[in-house]
């Protein structure tokens, strides 16, 4: 007798957030708003040199009312247990005073650049930083890696952005014009105008990753085949544009995976993300 297969049931946010939550080891601030903060997840013991370091960027449709850095606590703890330090950044979303353009981008940049100030004391390896972003955080992780290509006249440009060596985007939304033109995306379309500064000229030139290509570092795109937030066409379209510009891009679409599974330890999707991080650390 053939047993009937068990139907796949997508994870919900409470499936993740109801799990036991670990705590970070340190919290650092780069501004006065409570969201201008970074959590450091530091492995125990002494590293042989410095701890391999991941910069982690949460999603939430660029809105602080939907998510903050604590949504990444479970995957941060999982990486810490594997001997990887996690620099889990927060930033003001478009729905927060000071967020939107340019604040959301300036916050993300300042949070990452703060790493330099604490790297020596915390023994963090800055030579091969892997940026991992989920959903809207996938966009910001890629943008952080592409900051060296920002137009000089942009208020988002800085003299010496901290280099990112590799990006792992989990259900990311890197092409903001495509998001705005896709009413089927789970973040909606109106949020993009808030994020990029309304109707200003060249509003995507310094905000949308596809306009900053080539990023110049290897990129892994991992997406869920059953994701209802990120339309299926977005990752392949971005990959094609990035590859055409000269970037090395690896895509993986994970079966029986929605949006939550991408950042839930124990899932096939998160296992794929960890494997990508491990490969990235080796260069």
PDB file of C-alpha atoms in Angstrom:
ATOM      1  CA  UNK A   1       0.000   0.000   0.000  1.00  0.00           C
ATOM      2  CA  UNK A   2       1.332   3.415  -0.971  1.00  0.00           C
ATOM      3  CA  UNK A   3       1.054   5.936   1.812  1.00  0.00           C
ATOM      4  CA  UNK A   4      -0.345   9.312   0.714  1.00  0.00           C
ATOM      5  CA  UNK A   5       2.233  12.087   0.738  1.00  0.00           C
ATOM      6  CA  UNK A   6       1.910  14.704   3.437  1.00  0.00           C
ATOM      7  CA  UNK A   7       0.874  18.041   1.931  1.00  0.00           C
ATOM      8  CA  UNK A   8       3.354  20.838   2.370  1.00  0.00           C
ATOM      9  CA  UNK A   9       2.204  23.519   4.798  1.00  0.00           C
ATOM     10  CA  UNK A  10       4.018  26.866   4.624  1.00  0.00           C
ATOM     11  CA  UNK A  11       5.582  28.265   7.761  1.00  0.00           C
ATOM     12  CA  UNK A  12       3.974  31.332   9.307  1.00  0.00           C
ATOM     13  CA  UNK A  13       5.780  34.054  11.234  1.00  0.00           C
ATOM     14  CA  UNK A  14       4.467  32.724  14.576  1.00  0.00           C
ATOM     15  CA  UNK A  15       5.978  29.334  13.667  1.00  0.00           C
ATOM     16  CA  UNK A  16       9.342  31.070  13.824  1.00  0.00           C
ATOM     17  CA  UNK A  17       8.835  33.716  16.491  1.00  0.00           C
ATOM     18  CA  UNK A  18       7.299  31.284  18.989  1.00  0.00           C
ATOM     19  CA  UNK A  19      10.583  29.371  19.147  1.00  0.00           C
ATOM     20  CA  UNK A  20      12.916  29.886  22.086  1.00  0.00           C
ATOM     21  CA  UNK A  21      14.877  33.061  21.416  1.00  0.00           C
ATOM     22  CA  UNK A  22      18.579  33.362  22.233  1.00  0.00           C
ATOM     23  CA  UNK A  23      20.197  36.692  23.077  1.00  0.00           C
ATOM     24  CA  UNK A  24      23.077  38.528  21.393  1.00  0.00           C
ATOM     25  CA  UNK A  25      26.343  39.148  23.191  1.00  0.00           C
ATOM     26  CA  UNK A  26      26.687  42.877  22.655  1.00  0.00           C
ATOM     27  CA  UNK A  27      24.666  45.821  21.387  1.00  0.00           C
ATOM     28  CA  UNK A  28      26.232  48.889  19.821  1.00  0.00           C
ATOM     29  CA  UNK A  29      24.648  52.183  18.743  1.00  0.00           C
ATOM     30  CA  UNK A  30      25.468  54.403  15.794  1.00  0.00           C
ATOM     31  CA  UNK A  31      22.773  57.035  16.458  1.00  0.00           C
ATOM     32  CA  UNK A  32      20.242  58.257  19.003  1.00  0.00           C
ATOM     33  CA  UNK A  33      17.155  56.432  17.686  1.00  0.00           C
ATOM     34  CA  UNK A  34      16.584  53.035  19.293  1.00  0.00           C
ATOM     35  CA  UNK A  35      16.663  51.452  15.844  1.00  0.00           C
ATOM     36  CA  UNK A  36      20.106  52.876  15.120  1.00  0.00           C
ATOM     37  CA  UNK A  37      21.586  49.817  16.751  1.00  0.00           C
ATOM     38  CA  UNK A  38      23.553  46.684  15.961  1.00  0.00           C
ATOM     39  CA  UNK A  39      23.577  43.360  17.788  1.00  0.00           C
ATOM     40  CA  UNK A  40      26.784  41.340  17.810  1.00  0.00           C
ATOM     41  CA  UNK A  41      26.503  37.579  18.126  1.00  0.00           C
ATOM     42  CA  UNK A  42      29.946  36.376  19.154  1.00  0.00           C
ATOM     43  CA  UNK A  43      30.983  32.705  19.333  1.00  0.00           C
ATOM     44  CA  UNK A  44      32.319  31.465  22.635  1.00  0.00           C
ATOM     45  CA  UNK A  45      35.962  30.669  23.197  1.00  0.00           C
ATOM     46  CA  UNK A  46      38.989  32.039  21.426  1.00  0.00           C
ATOM     47  CA  UNK A  47      39.319  32.007  17.636  1.00  0.00           C
ATOM     48  CA  UNK A  48      42.619  30.889  16.087  1.00  0.00           C
ATOM     49  CA  UNK A  49      42.859  34.393  14.643  1.00  0.00           C
ATOM     50  CA  UNK A  50      39.688  36.420  14.134  1.00  0.00           C
ATOM     51  CA  UNK A  51      36.092  35.281  13.872  1.00  0.00           C
ATOM     52  CA  UNK A  52      34.652  34.949  10.378  1.00  0.00           C
ATOM     53  CA  UNK A  53      31.993  37.648  10.182  1.00  0.00           C
ATOM     54  CA  UNK A  54      28.557  37.900   8.618  1.00  0.00           C
ATOM     55  CA  UNK A  55      26.690  41.190   8.251  1.00  0.00           C
ATOM     56  CA  UNK A  56      22.995  40.406   8.602  1.00  0.00           C
ATOM     57  CA  UNK A  57      20.197  42.631   7.275  1.00  0.00           C
ATOM     58  CA  UNK A  58      16.560  42.037   8.185  1.00  0.00           C
ATOM     59  CA  UNK A  59      13.596  42.602   5.905  1.00  0.00           C
ATOM     60  CA  UNK A  60      10.064  43.783   6.584  1.00  0.00           C
ATOM     61  CA  UNK A  61       9.275  45.715   3.388  1.00  0.00           C
ATOM     62  CA  UNK A  62      11.590  48.529   4.552  1.00  0.00           C
ATOM     63  CA  UNK A  63       9.083  49.275   7.354  1.00  0.00           C
ATOM     64  CA  UNK A  64      10.005  49.213  11.033  1.00  0.00           C
ATOM     65  CA  UNK A  65       6.426  48.411  12.037  1.00  0.00           C
ATOM     66  CA  UNK A  66       6.730  45.066  10.240  1.00  0.00           C
ATOM     67  CA  UNK A  67      10.149  43.877  11.389  1.00  0.00           C
ATOM     68  CA  UNK A  68      13.371  44.852  13.090  1.00  0.00           C
ATOM     69  CA  UNK A  69      16.715  43.118  13.597  1.00  0.00           C
ATOM     70  CA  UNK A  70      15.294  40.728  16.211  1.00  0.00           C
ATOM     71  CA  UNK A  71      13.540  38.798  13.437  1.00  0.00           C
ATOM     72  CA  UNK A  72      16.983  37.456  12.535  1.00  0.00           C
ATOM     73  CA  UNK A  73      17.808  36.242  16.051  1.00  0.00           C
ATOM     74  CA  UNK A  74      17.255  32.561  15.271  1.00  0.00           C
ATOM     75  CA  UNK A  75      19.563  32.400  12.262  1.00  0.00           C
ATOM     76  CA  UNK A  76      22.089  34.640  14.014  1.00  0.00           C
ATOM     77  CA  UNK A  77      22.190  32.213  16.943  1.00  0.00           C
ATOM     78  CA  UNK A  78      22.548  29.291  14.546  1.00  0.00           C
ATOM     79  CA  UNK A  79      25.556  30.870  12.848  1.00  0.00           C
ATOM     80  CA  UNK A  80      27.091  31.795  16.193  1.00  0.00           C
ATOM     81  CA  UNK A  81      26.873  28.139  17.231  1.00  0.00           C
ATOM     82  CA  UNK A  82      28.886  27.301  14.104  1.00  0.00           C
ATOM     83  CA  UNK A  83      31.681  29.688  15.047  1.00  0.00           C
ATOM     84  CA  UNK A  84      30.621  32.653  12.923  1.00  0.00           C
ATOM     85  CA  UNK A  85      30.252  36.158  14.350  1.00  0.00           C
ATOM     86  CA  UNK A  86      27.095  37.961  13.237  1.00  0.00           C
ATOM     87  CA  UNK A  87      26.828  41.753  12.965  1.00  0.00           C
ATOM     88  CA  UNK A  88      23.020  42.068  12.898  1.00  0.00           C
ATOM     89  CA  UNK A  89      22.120  45.614  11.880  1.00  0.00           C
ATOM     90  CA  UNK A  90      18.993  47.665  12.319  1.00  0.00           C
ATOM     91  CA  UNK A  91      17.860  50.808  10.513  1.00  0.00           C
ATOM     92  CA  UNK A  92      14.944  53.227  10.461  1.00  0.00           C
ATOM     93  CA  UNK A  93      12.284  52.158   8.001  1.00  0.00           C
ATOM     94  CA  UNK A  94      10.261  54.444   5.767  1.00  0.00           C
ATOM     95  CA  UNK A  95       7.537  54.610   8.434  1.00  0.00           C
ATOM     96  CA  UNK A  96       9.926  55.985  11.059  1.00  0.00           C
ATOM     97  CA  UNK A  97      10.979  59.615  11.584  1.00  0.00           C
ATOM     98  CA  UNK A  98      14.253  60.014   9.728  1.00  0.00           C
ATOM     99  CA  UNK A  99      13.686  56.913   7.601  1.00  0.00           C
ATOM    100  CA  UNK A 100      13.001  56.697   3.893  1.00  0.00           C
ATOM    101  CA  UNK A 101      15.375  58.608   1.632  1.00  0.00           C
ATOM    102  CA  UNK A 102      18.124  59.151   2.527  1.00  0.00           C
ATOM    103  CA  UNK A 103      17.786  57.959   6.141  1.00  0.00           C
ATOM    104  CA  UNK A 104      17.154  54.235   5.645  1.00  0.00           C
ATOM    105  CA  UNK A 105      20.195  53.925   3.391  1.00  0.00           C
ATOM    106  CA  UNK A 106      22.419  56.134   5.545  1.00  0.00           C
ATOM    107  CA  UNK A 107      21.460  54.084   8.600  1.00  0.00           C
ATOM    108  CA  UNK A 108      22.346  50.788   6.924  1.00  0.00           C
ATOM    109  CA  UNK A 109      25.664  52.225   5.761  1.00  0.00           C
ATOM    110  CA  UNK A 110      26.545  53.671   9.180  1.00  0.00           C
ATOM    111  CA  UNK A 111      25.623  50.405  10.895  1.00  0.00           C
ATOM    112  CA  UNK A 112      27.979  48.439   8.678  1.00  0.00           C
ATOM    113  CA  UNK A 113      30.814  50.951   8.846  1.00  0.00           C
ATOM    114  CA  UNK A 114      30.616  50.816  12.652  1.00  0.00           C
ATOM    115  CA  UNK A 115      32.131  47.344  12.360  1.00  0.00           C
ATOM    116  CA  UNK A 116      35.552  48.904  11.906  1.00  0.00           C
ATOM    117  CA  UNK A 117      35.399  50.494  15.347  1.00  0.00           C
ATOM    118  CA  UNK A 118      34.823  47.194  17.139  1.00  0.00           C
ATOM    119  CA  UNK A 119      36.613  44.679  14.947  1.00  0.00           C
ATOM    120  CA  UNK A 120      39.909  44.631  16.828  1.00  0.00           C
ATOM    121  CA  UNK A 121      38.432  44.412  20.338  1.00  0.00           C
ATOM    122  CA  UNK A 122      35.930  41.731  19.300  1.00  0.00           C
ATOM    123  CA  UNK A 123      38.383  39.902  17.023  1.00  0.00           C
ATOM    124  CA  UNK A 124      36.252  40.154  13.918  1.00  0.00           C
ATOM    125  CA  UNK A 125      37.680  39.307  10.508  1.00  0.00           C
ATOM    126  CA  UNK A 126      37.005  42.140   8.075  1.00  0.00           C
ATOM    127  CA  UNK A 127      38.885  40.572   5.162  1.00  0.00           C
ATOM    128  CA  UNK A 128      35.973  38.473   3.843  1.00  0.00           C
ATOM    129  CA  UNK A 129      32.690  39.879   5.127  1.00  0.00           C
ATOM    130  CA  UNK A 130      29.624  38.029   3.882  1.00  0.00           C
ATOM    131  CA  UNK A 131      26.422  40.093   3.801  1.00  0.00           C
ATOM    132  CA  UNK A 132      23.224  38.101   4.287  1.00  0.00           C
ATOM    133  CA  UNK A 133      19.895  39.828   3.701  1.00  0.00           C
ATOM    134  CA  UNK A 134      16.303  38.608   3.764  1.00  0.00           C
ATOM    135  CA  UNK A 135      13.504  40.106   1.662  1.00  0.00           C
ATOM    136  CA  UNK A 136      13.915  43.915   1.728  1.00  0.00           C
ATOM    137  CA  UNK A 137      17.145  43.173   3.579  1.00  0.00           C
ATOM    138  CA  UNK A 138      18.334  41.294   0.488  1.00  0.00           C
ATOM    139  CA  UNK A 139      18.061  44.564  -1.396  1.00  0.00           C
ATOM    140  CA  UNK A 140      19.963  46.425   1.311  1.00  0.00           C
ATOM    141  CA  UNK A 141      22.666  43.738   1.596  1.00  0.00           C
ATOM    142  CA  UNK A 142      23.309  43.985  -2.139  1.00  0.00           C
ATOM    143  CA  UNK A 143      23.188  47.782  -1.974  1.00  0.00           C
ATOM    144  CA  UNK A 144      25.763  47.779   0.832  1.00  0.00           C
ATOM    145  CA  UNK A 145      28.092  45.709  -1.339  1.00  0.00           C
ATOM    146  CA  UNK A 146      27.561  48.112  -4.242  1.00  0.00           C
ATOM    147  CA  UNK A 147      28.138  51.365  -2.318  1.00  0.00           C
ATOM    148  CA  UNK A 148      31.507  51.895  -3.951  1.00  0.00           C
ATOM    149  CA  UNK A 149      29.598  52.462  -7.204  1.00  0.00           C
ATOM    150  CA  UNK A 150      27.297  55.185  -5.914  1.00  0.00           C
ATOM    151  CA  UNK A 151      27.271  58.445  -7.912  1.00  0.00           C
ATOM    152  CA  UNK A 152      29.598  60.940  -6.259  1.00  0.00           C
ATOM    153  CA  UNK A 153      26.886  63.577  -6.030  1.00  0.00           C
ATOM    154  CA  UNK A 154      24.540  61.218  -4.131  1.00  0.00           C
ATOM    155  CA  UNK A 155      23.916  62.018  -0.453  1.00  0.00           C
ATOM    156  CA  UNK A 156      24.291  58.272   0.122  1.00  0.00           C
ATOM    157  CA  UNK A 157      27.906  58.177  -1.068  1.00  0.00           C
ATOM    158  CA  UNK A 158      30.758  57.928   1.451  1.00  0.00           C
ATOM    159  CA  UNK A 159      34.505  58.097   0.983  1.00  0.00           C
ATOM    160  CA  UNK A 160      35.504  54.658   2.239  1.00  0.00           C
ATOM    161  CA  UNK A 161      32.628  52.162   2.556  1.00  0.00           C
ATOM    162  CA  UNK A 162      33.458  48.932   4.354  1.00  0.00           C
ATOM    163  CA  UNK A 163      34.051  46.317   1.629  1.00  0.00           C
ATOM    164  CA  UNK A 164      31.673  43.365   1.382  1.00  0.00           C
ATOM    165  CA  UNK A 165      33.230  40.246  -0.156  1.00  0.00           C
ATOM    166  CA  UNK A 166      30.103  38.207  -0.945  1.00  0.00           C
ATOM    167  CA  UNK A 167      26.318  38.608  -0.753  1.00  0.00           C
ATOM    168  CA  UNK A 168      23.711  35.959   0.046  1.00  0.00           C
ATOM    169  CA  UNK A 169      20.243  37.301  -0.752  1.00  0.00           C
ATOM    170  CA  UNK A 170      17.320  35.311   0.660  1.00  0.00           C
ATOM    171  CA  UNK A 171      14.096  36.170  -1.128  1.00  0.00           C
ATOM    172  CA  UNK A 172      15.505  39.592  -1.955  1.00  0.00           C
ATOM    173  CA  UNK A 173      13.978  42.529  -3.836  1.00  0.00           C
ATOM    174  CA  UNK A 174      16.997  44.177  -5.481  1.00  0.00           C
ATOM    175  CA  UNK A 175      15.345  45.902  -8.457  1.00  0.00           C
ATOM    176  CA  UNK A 176      13.208  48.653  -6.943  1.00  0.00           C
ATOM    177  CA  UNK A 177      11.679  49.717 -10.250  1.00  0.00           C
ATOM    178  CA  UNK A 178      10.538  46.130 -10.793  1.00  0.00           C
ATOM    179  CA  UNK A 179       9.042  46.024  -7.291  1.00  0.00           C
ATOM    180  CA  UNK A 180       7.149  49.238  -7.925  1.00  0.00           C
ATOM    181  CA  UNK A 181       5.841  47.835 -11.208  1.00  0.00           C
ATOM    182  CA  UNK A 182       4.770  44.497  -9.688  1.00  0.00           C
ATOM    183  CA  UNK A 183       1.432  44.781  -7.862  1.00  0.00           C
ATOM    184  CA  UNK A 184       1.734  41.087  -6.971  1.00  0.00           C
ATOM    185  CA  UNK A 185       4.711  41.687  -4.667  1.00  0.00           C
ATOM    186  CA  UNK A 186       3.890  41.290  -0.989  1.00  0.00           C
ATOM    187  CA  UNK A 187       5.299  44.668   0.017  1.00  0.00           C
ATOM    188  CA  UNK A 188       3.008  46.683  -2.230  1.00  0.00           C
ATOM    189  CA  UNK A 189       4.117  49.427  -4.582  1.00  0.00           C
ATOM    190  CA  UNK A 190       3.593  52.647  -2.608  1.00  0.00           C
ATOM    191  CA  UNK A 191       6.449  51.906  -0.212  1.00  0.00           C
ATOM    192  CA  UNK A 192       8.984  52.357  -3.016  1.00  0.00           C
ATOM    193  CA  UNK A 193       8.247  56.071  -3.451  1.00  0.00           C
ATOM    194  CA  UNK A 194       8.861  56.553   0.281  1.00  0.00           C
ATOM    195  CA  UNK A 195      12.091  54.591   0.074  1.00  0.00           C
ATOM    196  CA  UNK A 196      13.626  56.287  -2.966  1.00  0.00           C
ATOM    197  CA  UNK A 197      12.579  59.866  -2.332  1.00  0.00           C
ATOM    198  CA  UNK A 198       9.325  60.321  -4.225  1.00  0.00           C
ATOM    199  CA  UNK A 199       9.593  61.599  -7.770  1.00  0.00           C
ATOM    200  CA  UNK A 200      13.050  63.130  -7.570  1.00  0.00           C
ATOM    201  CA  UNK A 201      15.137  62.868 -10.753  1.00  0.00           C
ATOM    202  CA  UNK A 202      17.129  59.627 -11.070  1.00  0.00           C
ATOM    203  CA  UNK A 203      15.472  58.270  -7.941  1.00  0.00           C
ATOM    204  CA  UNK A 204      16.673  54.738  -8.669  1.00  0.00           C
ATOM    205  CA  UNK A 205      20.228  55.708  -9.633  1.00  0.00           C
ATOM    206  CA  UNK A 206      21.560  55.495  -6.060  1.00  0.00           C
ATOM    207  CA  UNK A 207      18.927  53.246  -4.466  1.00  0.00           C
ATOM    208  CA  UNK A 208      18.210  50.305  -6.783  1.00  0.00           C
ATOM    209  CA  UNK A 209      20.942  47.697  -7.067  1.00  0.00           C
ATOM    210  CA  UNK A 210      20.274  46.990 -10.728  1.00  0.00           C
ATOM    211  CA  UNK A 211      21.313  50.598 -11.473  1.00  0.00           C
ATOM    212  CA  UNK A 212      24.634  50.086  -9.664  1.00  0.00           C
ATOM    213  CA  UNK A 213      25.735  46.944 -11.485  1.00  0.00           C
ATOM    214  CA  UNK A 214      28.193  45.388 -11.552  1.00  0.00           C
ATOM    215  CA  UNK A 215      28.291  44.940  -7.791  1.00  0.00           C
ATOM    216  CA  UNK A 216      31.761  43.473  -8.177  1.00  0.00           C
ATOM    217  CA  UNK A 217      31.461  40.575  -5.734  1.00  0.00           C
ATOM    218  CA  UNK A 218      29.942  37.071  -6.009  1.00  0.00           C
ATOM    219  CA  UNK A 219      26.208  36.878  -5.311  1.00  0.00           C
ATOM    220  CA  UNK A 220      24.027  33.977  -4.192  1.00  0.00           C
ATOM    221  CA  UNK A 221      20.284  34.304  -4.759  1.00  0.00           C
ATOM    222  CA  UNK A 222      18.215  31.811  -2.765  1.00  0.00           C
ATOM    223  CA  UNK A 223      14.445  31.927  -3.156  1.00  0.00           C
ATOM    224  CA  UNK A 224      11.433  29.867  -2.162  1.00  0.00           C
ATOM    225  CA  UNK A 225       9.403  28.191  -4.882  1.00  0.00           C
ATOM    226  CA  UNK A 226       6.245  28.945  -2.882  1.00  0.00           C
ATOM    227  CA  UNK A 227       7.146  32.474  -1.800  1.00  0.00           C
ATOM    228  CA  UNK A 228       4.046  34.692  -1.843  1.00  0.00           C
ATOM    229  CA  UNK A 229       5.950  37.895  -1.023  1.00  0.00           C
ATOM    230  CA  UNK A 230       8.559  37.943  -3.780  1.00  0.00           C
ATOM    231  CA  UNK A 231       7.299  37.308  -7.347  1.00  0.00           C
ATOM    232  CA  UNK A 232       9.064  34.415  -9.069  1.00  0.00           C
ATOM    233  CA  UNK A 233      10.412  36.540 -11.920  1.00  0.00           C
ATOM    234  CA  UNK A 234      12.475  38.878  -9.760  1.00  0.00           C
ATOM    235  CA  UNK A 235      15.505  36.720  -8.949  1.00  0.00           C
ATOM    236  CA  UNK A 236      16.050  35.411 -12.507  1.00  0.00           C
ATOM    237  CA  UNK A 237      15.637  38.898 -13.975  1.00  0.00           C
ATOM    238  CA  UNK A 238      18.141  40.408 -11.553  1.00  0.00           C
ATOM    239  CA  UNK A 239      20.552  37.501 -12.060  1.00  0.00           C
ATOM    240  CA  UNK A 240      20.454  37.996 -15.808  1.00  0.00           C
ATOM    241  CA  UNK A 241      21.152  41.722 -15.466  1.00  0.00           C
ATOM    242  CA  UNK A 242      23.986  41.167 -12.989  1.00  0.00           C
ATOM    243  CA  UNK A 243      25.585  38.448 -15.108  1.00  0.00           C
ATOM    244  CA  UNK A 244      25.328  40.606 -18.206  1.00  0.00           C
ATOM    245  CA  UNK A 245      27.185  43.321 -16.286  1.00  0.00           C
ATOM    246  CA  UNK A 246      29.937  40.864 -15.339  1.00  0.00           C
ATOM    247  CA  UNK A 247      28.933  39.713 -11.858  1.00  0.00           C
ATOM    248  CA  UNK A 248      29.160  36.067 -10.804  1.00  0.00           C
ATOM    249  CA  UNK A 249      25.681  35.017  -9.681  1.00  0.00           C
ATOM    250  CA  UNK A 250      24.448  31.666  -8.372  1.00  0.00           C
ATOM    251  CA  UNK A 251      20.709  31.005  -8.167  1.00  0.00           C
ATOM    252  CA  UNK A 252      18.844  28.386  -6.178  1.00  0.00           C
ATOM    253  CA  UNK A 253      15.078  28.039  -6.011  1.00  0.00           C
ATOM    254  CA  UNK A 254      14.109  25.800  -3.091  1.00  0.00           C
ATOM    255  CA  UNK A 255      11.042  23.559  -3.362  1.00  0.00           C
ATOM    256  CA  UNK A 256       8.417  23.530  -0.598  1.00  0.00           C
ATOM    257  CA  UNK A 257       9.698  26.857   0.665  1.00  0.00           C
ATOM    258  CA  UNK A 258       7.873  30.105   1.273  1.00  0.00           C
ATOM    259  CA  UNK A 259       9.169  33.368   2.700  1.00  0.00           C
ATOM    260  CA  UNK A 260       9.568  32.411   6.363  1.00  0.00           C
ATOM    261  CA  UNK A 261      11.513  29.191   5.737  1.00  0.00           C
ATOM    262  CA  UNK A 262      14.367  31.230   4.277  1.00  0.00           C
ATOM    263  CA  UNK A 263      15.357  32.415   7.781  1.00  0.00           C
ATOM    264  CA  UNK A 264      14.223  29.440   9.871  1.00  0.00           C
ATOM    265  CA  UNK A 265      16.933  27.092  11.173  1.00  0.00           C
ATOM    266  CA  UNK A 266      16.221  23.466  10.345  1.00  0.00           C
ATOM    267  CA  UNK A 267      14.713  24.145   6.921  1.00  0.00           C
ATOM    268  CA  UNK A 268      16.136  23.149   3.551  1.00  0.00           C
ATOM    269  CA  UNK A 269      16.284  26.813   2.579  1.00  0.00           C
ATOM    270  CA  UNK A 270      18.343  27.873   5.584  1.00  0.00           C
ATOM    271  CA  UNK A 271      20.635  24.876   5.051  1.00  0.00           C
ATOM    272  CA  UNK A 272      21.203  26.152   1.507  1.00  0.00           C
ATOM    273  CA  UNK A 273      21.955  29.610   2.886  1.00  0.00           C
ATOM    274  CA  UNK A 274      24.477  28.213   5.367  1.00  0.00           C
ATOM    275  CA  UNK A 275      26.153  26.240   2.609  1.00  0.00           C
ATOM    276  CA  UNK A 276      26.435  29.415   0.534  1.00  0.00           C
ATOM    277  CA  UNK A 277      27.930  31.276   3.500  1.00  0.00           C
ATOM    278  CA  UNK A 278      30.457  28.478   4.036  1.00  0.00           C
ATOM    279  CA  UNK A 279      31.515  28.615   0.388  1.00  0.00           C
ATOM    280  CA  UNK A 280      31.736  32.397   0.518  1.00  0.00           C
ATOM    281  CA  UNK A 281      34.056  32.301   3.510  1.00  0.00           C
ATOM    282  CA  UNK A 282      36.525  30.226   1.499  1.00  0.00           C
ATOM    283  CA  UNK A 283      36.517  32.677  -1.381  1.00  0.00           C
TER     284      UNK A 283
END
